[in-house]
Short mmCIF file of C-alpha atoms in Angstrom, two decimals:
data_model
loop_
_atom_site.label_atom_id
_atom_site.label_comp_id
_atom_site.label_asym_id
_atom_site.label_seq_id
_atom_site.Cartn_x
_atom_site.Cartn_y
_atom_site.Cartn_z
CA UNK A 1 37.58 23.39 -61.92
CA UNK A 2 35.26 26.50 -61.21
CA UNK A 3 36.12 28.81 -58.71
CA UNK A 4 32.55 28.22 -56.73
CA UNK A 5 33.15 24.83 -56.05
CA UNK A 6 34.67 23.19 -53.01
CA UNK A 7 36.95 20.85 -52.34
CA UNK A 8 34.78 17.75 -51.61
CA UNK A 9 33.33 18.23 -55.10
CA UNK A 10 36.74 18.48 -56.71
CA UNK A 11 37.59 15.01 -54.98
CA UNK A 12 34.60 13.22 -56.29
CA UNK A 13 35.02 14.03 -59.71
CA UNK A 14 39.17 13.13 -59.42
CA UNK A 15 37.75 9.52 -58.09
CA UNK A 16 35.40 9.28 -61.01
CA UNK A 17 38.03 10.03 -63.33
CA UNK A 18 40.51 7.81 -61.71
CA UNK A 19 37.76 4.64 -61.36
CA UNK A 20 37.29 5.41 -65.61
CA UNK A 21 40.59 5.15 -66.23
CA UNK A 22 41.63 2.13 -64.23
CA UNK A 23 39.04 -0.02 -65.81
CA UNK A 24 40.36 0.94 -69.29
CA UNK A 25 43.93 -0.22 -68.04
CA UNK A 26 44.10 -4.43 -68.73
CA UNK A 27 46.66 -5.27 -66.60
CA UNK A 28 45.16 -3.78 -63.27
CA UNK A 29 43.11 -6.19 -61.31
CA UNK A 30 39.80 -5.16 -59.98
CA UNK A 31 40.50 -5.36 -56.38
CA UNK A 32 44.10 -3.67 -56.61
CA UNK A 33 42.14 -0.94 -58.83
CA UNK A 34 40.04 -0.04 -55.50
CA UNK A 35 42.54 -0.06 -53.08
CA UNK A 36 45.01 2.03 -54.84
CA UNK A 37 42.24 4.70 -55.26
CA UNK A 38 41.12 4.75 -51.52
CA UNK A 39 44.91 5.02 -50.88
CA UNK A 40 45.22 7.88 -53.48
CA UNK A 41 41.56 9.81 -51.94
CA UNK A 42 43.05 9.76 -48.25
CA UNK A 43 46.59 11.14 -49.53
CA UNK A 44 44.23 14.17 -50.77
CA UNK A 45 42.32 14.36 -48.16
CA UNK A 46 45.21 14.82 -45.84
CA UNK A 47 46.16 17.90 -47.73
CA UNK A 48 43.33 19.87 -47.76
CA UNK A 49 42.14 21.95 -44.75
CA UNK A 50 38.42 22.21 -43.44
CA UNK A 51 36.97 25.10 -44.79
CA UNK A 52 35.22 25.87 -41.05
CA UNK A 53 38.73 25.95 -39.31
CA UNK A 54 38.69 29.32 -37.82
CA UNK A 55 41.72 30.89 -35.59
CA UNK A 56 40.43 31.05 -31.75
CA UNK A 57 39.85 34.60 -30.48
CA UNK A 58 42.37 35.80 -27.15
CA UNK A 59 39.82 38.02 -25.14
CA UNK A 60 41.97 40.43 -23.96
CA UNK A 61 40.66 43.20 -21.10
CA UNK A 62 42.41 45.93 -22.64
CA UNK A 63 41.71 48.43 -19.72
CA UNK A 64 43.07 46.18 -17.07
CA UNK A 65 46.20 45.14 -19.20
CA UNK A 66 46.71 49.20 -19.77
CA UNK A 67 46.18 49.59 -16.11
CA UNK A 68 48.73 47.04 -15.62
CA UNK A 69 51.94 48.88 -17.83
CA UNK A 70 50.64 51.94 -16.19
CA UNK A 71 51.53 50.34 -12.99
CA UNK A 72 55.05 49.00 -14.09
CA UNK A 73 56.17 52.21 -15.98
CA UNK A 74 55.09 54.01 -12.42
CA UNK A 75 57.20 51.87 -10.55
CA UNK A 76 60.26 51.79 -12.85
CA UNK A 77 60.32 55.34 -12.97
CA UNK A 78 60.12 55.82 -8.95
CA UNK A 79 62.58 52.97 -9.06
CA UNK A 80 64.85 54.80 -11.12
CA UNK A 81 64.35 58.30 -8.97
CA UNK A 82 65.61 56.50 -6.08
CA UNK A 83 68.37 54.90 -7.71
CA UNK A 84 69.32 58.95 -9.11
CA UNK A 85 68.72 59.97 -5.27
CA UNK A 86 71.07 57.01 -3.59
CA UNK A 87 74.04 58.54 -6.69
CA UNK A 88 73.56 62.05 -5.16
CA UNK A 89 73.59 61.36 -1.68
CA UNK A 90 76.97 58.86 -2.08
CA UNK A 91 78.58 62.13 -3.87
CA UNK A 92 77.69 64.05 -0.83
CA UNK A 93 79.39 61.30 1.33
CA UNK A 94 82.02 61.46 -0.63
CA UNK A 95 83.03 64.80 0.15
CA UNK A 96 82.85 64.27 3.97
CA UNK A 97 86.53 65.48 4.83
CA UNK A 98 86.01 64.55 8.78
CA UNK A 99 83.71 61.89 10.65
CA UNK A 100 81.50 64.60 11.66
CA UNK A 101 81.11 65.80 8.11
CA UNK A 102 80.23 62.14 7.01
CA UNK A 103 77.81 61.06 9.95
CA UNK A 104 76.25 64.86 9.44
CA UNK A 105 75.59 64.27 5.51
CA UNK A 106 74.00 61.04 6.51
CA UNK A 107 71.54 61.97 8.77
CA UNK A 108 70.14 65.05 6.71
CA UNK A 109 70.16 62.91 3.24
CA UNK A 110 67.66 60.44 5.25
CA UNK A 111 65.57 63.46 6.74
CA UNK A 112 65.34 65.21 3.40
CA UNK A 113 64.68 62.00 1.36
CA UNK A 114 62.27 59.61 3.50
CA UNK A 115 60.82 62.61 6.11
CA UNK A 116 61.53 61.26 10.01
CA UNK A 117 60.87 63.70 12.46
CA UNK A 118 63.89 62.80 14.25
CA UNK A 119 66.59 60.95 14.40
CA UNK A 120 69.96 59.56 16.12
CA UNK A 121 73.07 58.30 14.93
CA UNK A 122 75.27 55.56 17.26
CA UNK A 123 78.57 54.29 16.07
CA UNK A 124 82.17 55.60 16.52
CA UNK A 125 84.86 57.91 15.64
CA UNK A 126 87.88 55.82 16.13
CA UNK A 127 86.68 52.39 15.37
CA UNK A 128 86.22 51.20 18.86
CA UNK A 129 83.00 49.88 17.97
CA UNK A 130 82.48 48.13 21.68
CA UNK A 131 80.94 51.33 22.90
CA UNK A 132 78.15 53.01 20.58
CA UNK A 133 78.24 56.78 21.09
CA UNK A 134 75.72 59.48 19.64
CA UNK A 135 77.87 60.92 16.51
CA UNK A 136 74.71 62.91 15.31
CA UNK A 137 71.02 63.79 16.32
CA UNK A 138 68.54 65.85 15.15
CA UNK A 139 64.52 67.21 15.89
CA UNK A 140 65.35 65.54 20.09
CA UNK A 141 67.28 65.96 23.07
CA UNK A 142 69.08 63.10 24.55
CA UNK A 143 71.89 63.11 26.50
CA UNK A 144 75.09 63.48 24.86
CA UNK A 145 77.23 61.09 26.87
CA UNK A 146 74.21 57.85 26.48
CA UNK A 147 76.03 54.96 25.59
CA UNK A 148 75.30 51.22 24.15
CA UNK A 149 77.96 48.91 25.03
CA UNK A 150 78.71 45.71 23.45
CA UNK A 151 77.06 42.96 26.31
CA UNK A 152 74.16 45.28 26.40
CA UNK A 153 70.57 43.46 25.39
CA UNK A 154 69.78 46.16 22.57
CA UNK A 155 73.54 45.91 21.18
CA UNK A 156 73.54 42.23 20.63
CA UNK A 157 69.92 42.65 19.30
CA UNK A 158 70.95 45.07 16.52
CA UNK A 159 74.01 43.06 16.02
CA UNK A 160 72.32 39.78 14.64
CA UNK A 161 69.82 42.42 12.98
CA UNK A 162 70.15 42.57 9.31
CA UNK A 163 67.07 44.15 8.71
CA UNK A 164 65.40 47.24 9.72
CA UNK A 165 63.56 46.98 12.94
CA UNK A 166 60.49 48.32 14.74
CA UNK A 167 61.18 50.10 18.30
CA UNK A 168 57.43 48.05 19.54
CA UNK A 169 59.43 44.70 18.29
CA UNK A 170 62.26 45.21 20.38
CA UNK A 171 59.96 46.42 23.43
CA UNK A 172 59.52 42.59 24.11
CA UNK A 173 62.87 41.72 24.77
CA UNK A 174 64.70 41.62 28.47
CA UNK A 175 66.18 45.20 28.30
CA UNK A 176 67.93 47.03 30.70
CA UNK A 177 66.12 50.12 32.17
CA UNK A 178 68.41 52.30 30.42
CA UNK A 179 67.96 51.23 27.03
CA UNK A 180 64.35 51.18 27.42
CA UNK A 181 64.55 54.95 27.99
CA UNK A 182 65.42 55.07 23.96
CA UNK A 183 63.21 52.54 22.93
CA UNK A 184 60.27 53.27 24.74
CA UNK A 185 60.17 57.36 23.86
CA UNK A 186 57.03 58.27 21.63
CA UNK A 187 59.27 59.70 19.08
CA UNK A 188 61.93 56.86 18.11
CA UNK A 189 59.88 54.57 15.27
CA UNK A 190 62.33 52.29 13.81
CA UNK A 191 66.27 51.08 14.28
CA UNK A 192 68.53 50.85 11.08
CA UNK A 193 71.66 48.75 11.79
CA UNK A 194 75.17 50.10 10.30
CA UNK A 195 77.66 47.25 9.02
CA UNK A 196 81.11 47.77 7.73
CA UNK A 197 81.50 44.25 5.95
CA UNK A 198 80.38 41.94 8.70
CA UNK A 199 81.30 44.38 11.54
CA UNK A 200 78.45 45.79 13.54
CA UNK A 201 79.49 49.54 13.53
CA UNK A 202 76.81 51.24 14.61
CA UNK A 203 72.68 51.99 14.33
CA UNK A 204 70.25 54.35 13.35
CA UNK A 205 67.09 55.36 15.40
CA UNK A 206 64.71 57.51 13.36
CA UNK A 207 61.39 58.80 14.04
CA UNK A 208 57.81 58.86 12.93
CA UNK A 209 56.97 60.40 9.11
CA UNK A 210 56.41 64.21 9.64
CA UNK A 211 53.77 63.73 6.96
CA UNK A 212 51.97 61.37 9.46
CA UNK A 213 52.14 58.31 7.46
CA UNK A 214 53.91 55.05 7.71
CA UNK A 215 57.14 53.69 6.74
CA UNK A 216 56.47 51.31 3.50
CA UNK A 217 58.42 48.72 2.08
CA UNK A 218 60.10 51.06 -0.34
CA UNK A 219 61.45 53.16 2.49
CA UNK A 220 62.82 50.32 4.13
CA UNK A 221 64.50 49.53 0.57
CA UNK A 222 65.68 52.93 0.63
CA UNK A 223 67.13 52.59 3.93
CA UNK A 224 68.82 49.89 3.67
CA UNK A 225 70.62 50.41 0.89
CA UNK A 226 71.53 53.58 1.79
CA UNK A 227 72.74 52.29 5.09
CA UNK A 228 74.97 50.02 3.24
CA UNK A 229 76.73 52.32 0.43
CA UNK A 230 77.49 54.52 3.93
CA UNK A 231 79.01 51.75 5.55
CA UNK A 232 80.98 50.57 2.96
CA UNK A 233 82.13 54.43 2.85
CA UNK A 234 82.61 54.53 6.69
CA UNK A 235 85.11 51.98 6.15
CA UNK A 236 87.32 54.00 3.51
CA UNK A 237 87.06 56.64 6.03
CA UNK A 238 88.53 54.54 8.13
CA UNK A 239 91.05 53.45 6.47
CA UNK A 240 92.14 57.06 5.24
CA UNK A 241 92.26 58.47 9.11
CA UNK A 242 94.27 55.47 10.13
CA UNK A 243 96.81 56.07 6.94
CA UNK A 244 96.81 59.43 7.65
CA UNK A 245 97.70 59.03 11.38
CA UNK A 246 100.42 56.81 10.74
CA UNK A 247 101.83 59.51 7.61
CA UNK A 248 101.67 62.28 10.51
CA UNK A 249 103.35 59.78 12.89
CA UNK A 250 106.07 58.77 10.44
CA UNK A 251 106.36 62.34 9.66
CA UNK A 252 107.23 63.06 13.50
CA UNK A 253 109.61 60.22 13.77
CA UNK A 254 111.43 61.62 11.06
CA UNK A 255 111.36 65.75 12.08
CA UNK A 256 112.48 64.09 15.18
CA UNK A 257 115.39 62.12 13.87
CA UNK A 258 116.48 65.08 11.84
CA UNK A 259 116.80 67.48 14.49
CA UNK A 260 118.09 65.36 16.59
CA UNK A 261 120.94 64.93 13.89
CA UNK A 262 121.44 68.67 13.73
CA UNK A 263 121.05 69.32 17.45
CA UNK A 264 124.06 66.54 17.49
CA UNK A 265 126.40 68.38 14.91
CA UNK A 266 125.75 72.13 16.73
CA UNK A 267 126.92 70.29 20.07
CA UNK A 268 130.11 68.97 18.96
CA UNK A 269 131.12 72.15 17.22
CA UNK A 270 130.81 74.30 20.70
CA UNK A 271 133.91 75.39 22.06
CA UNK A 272 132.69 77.07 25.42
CA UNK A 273 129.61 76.34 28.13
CA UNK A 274 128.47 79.66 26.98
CA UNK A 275 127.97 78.16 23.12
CA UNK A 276 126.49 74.58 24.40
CA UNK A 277 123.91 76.87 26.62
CA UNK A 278 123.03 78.87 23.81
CA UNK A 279 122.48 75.51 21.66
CA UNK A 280 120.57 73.78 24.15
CA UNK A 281 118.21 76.24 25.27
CA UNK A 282 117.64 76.86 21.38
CA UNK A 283 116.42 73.30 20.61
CA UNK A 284 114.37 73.26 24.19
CA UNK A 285 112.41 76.30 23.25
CA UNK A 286 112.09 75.59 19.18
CA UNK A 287 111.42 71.73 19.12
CA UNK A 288 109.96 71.38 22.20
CA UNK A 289 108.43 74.07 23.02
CA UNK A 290 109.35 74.00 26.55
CA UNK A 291 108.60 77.74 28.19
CA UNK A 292 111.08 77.98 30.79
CA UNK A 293 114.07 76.20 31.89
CA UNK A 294 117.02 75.82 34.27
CA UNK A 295 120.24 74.40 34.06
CA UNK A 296 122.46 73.51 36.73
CA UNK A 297 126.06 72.40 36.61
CA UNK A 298 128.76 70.90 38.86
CA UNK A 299 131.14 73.29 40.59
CA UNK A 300 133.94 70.44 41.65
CA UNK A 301 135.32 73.01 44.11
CA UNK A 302 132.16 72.81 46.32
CA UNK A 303 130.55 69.44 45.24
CA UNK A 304 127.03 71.62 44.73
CA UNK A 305 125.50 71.53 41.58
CA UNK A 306 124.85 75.35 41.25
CA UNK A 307 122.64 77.61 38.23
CA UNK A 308 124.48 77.81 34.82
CA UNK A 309 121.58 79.62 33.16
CA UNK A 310 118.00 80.30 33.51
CA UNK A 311 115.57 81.71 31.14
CA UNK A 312 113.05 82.60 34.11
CA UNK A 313 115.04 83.39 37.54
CA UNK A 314 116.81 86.19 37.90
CA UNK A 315 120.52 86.72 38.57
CA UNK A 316 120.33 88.38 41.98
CA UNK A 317 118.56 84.70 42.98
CA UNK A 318 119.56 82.28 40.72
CA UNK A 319 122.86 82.02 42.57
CA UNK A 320 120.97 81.07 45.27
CA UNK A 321 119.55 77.39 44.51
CA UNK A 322 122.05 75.01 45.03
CA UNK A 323 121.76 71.52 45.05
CA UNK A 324 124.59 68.93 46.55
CA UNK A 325 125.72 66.12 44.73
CA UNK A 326 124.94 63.79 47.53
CA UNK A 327 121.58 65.26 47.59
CA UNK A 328 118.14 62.32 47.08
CA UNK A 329 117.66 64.23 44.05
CA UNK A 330 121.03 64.10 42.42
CA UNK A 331 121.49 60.44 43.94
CA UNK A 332 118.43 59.42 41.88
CA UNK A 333 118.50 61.03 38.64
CA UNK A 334 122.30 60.16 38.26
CA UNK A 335 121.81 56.66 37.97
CA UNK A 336 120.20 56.21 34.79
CA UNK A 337 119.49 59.22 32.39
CA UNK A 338 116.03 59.44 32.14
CA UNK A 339 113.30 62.25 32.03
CA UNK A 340 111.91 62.40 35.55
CA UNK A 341 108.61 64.22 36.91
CA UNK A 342 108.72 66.48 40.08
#
């Protein structure tokens, strides 16, 4: 067929040719001889495709989808400064060696990152977190004993608080007079709760922007997070003070039980009074640190406990003090050996 021709032209010819040689076959009937080329001219037409078929167009506003992965790439990348900002500031927690250190690297990572002009930290030191103390402030002057206590309006408030919170919000509810003196100060903005897990272990009040504008959803992001990589921190802190107390007590238990061991063995080797007083006022002045001491003993001839030794009276008056063994003193501390205050 010729190149110029189209396809509807091509069929009628095939039909033509088909309808010629059918009526030069015998054995074909004239009404099968139809319907077998209809059958045959639809099973072409089935495989060709209309020329006019033409692929739709996708209008596409190329500016607007531009301005649109301008607008993603901007927001991954400040995404992704944050995220850089939150890893520096947990390394900086992590080398808090004290609580002071740790609530101190908290409050200026929040001041240098999202701007407040002030701001106050409430929690605890020992993990008494019934009574919220001020661990750190900055850019105000409050009063350095104010307290929230757990039964207080603003404590409970903060405790069922997940989120941060606006100062105005909380203006509404029935609050005592003294924690409307924080609340209702020009300065204090918004209140960050602290959790360690699920415990309620403290708040953060924070202050208008210095740059004048206001806190966005980002910064509350920011905070939030922030709030609880420091928590979950607070709680290791924990944990290492409490370990550590209990090494330093252990440690004392066993100092203890070791001197007392060798105080024992120096005893039992002392032949005279004047050896055991030597001994003794040793251990009182090296492992207990005791400044001055007396010790009296029983002369059986009199019945008056008189001065052995003294390391602060002197010998012309040390004879003296006397005390007799019948005495309210004596009578009392002879019954059962015990360390008794005068």
């Amino acid at each position: 067929t010729s190149p110029n021709r189209d396809d509807s032209t091509v069929l009628e010819d095939w039909a033509k040719d088909a309808m010629a040689e059918s009526l030069s076959d015998p054995f074909l009937e004239e009404g099968d001889m139809a319907e077998e080329i209809l059958d045959e001219l639809e099973e072409k037409n089935s495989d060709v495709e209309p020329t006019d078929a033409i692929d739709p167009i996708v209008d596409i506003n190329v500016e607007e989808a531009f301005e649109t992965a301008k607008q993603f790439k901007s927001g991954y990348e400040e995404n992704l400064e944050n995220y850089l900002v939150l890893f520096e500031i947990t390394k900086e927690l992590l080398k808090s060696k004290s609580f002071d250190d740790f609530f101190e690297n908290l409050m200026y990572s929040i001041i240098g990152q999202v701007g407040p002009e002030i701001m106050i930290i409430f929690s605890s030191r020992d993990g008494n977190f019934s009574q919220m103390k001020i661990v750190a402030h900055e850019g105000i002057d409050i009063e350095p004993d104010y307290v929230i206590k757990k039964g207080d309006t603003l404590y409970s408030l903060l405790e069922s608080e997940q989120n941060v919170v606006f100062a105005k919000d909380l203006l509404e509810k029935d609050l005592k007079p003294r924690e409307r003196v924080l609340l209702e100060n020009p300065l204090t903005e918004i209140l960050i709760p602290i959790r360690v897990m699920d415990q309620f272990s403290g708040f953060i009040v924070a202050g208008k922007m210095i740059s004048g504008e206001e806190y966005t959803e980002k910064d509350f992001e920011f905070l939030q997070i922030l709030v609880e990589v420091s928590g979950n921190f607070l709680s290791k802190l924990f944990d290492s003070e409490n370990l550590s107390h209990e090494v330093s007590e252990l440690n004392k238990i066993i100092n203890s039980t070791s001197s007392i061991t060798d105080f024992t063995n120096r005893v039992y080797t002392c032949k005279t009074l004047d050896e055991l007083y030597d001994v003794i006022s040793e251990n009182f002045m090296n492992d207990f640190k005791v400044s001055s001491f007396t010790f009296m003993t029983l002369d059986i001839k009199t019945s008056d406990y008189k001065v052995f030794g003294s390391n602060f009276l002197l010998p012309d008056t040390s004879g003296k003090f006397k005390l007799n063994k019948d005495s309210k003193i004596i009578t009392m501390i002879s019954q059962v050996s015990d360390v008794y205050r005068l």
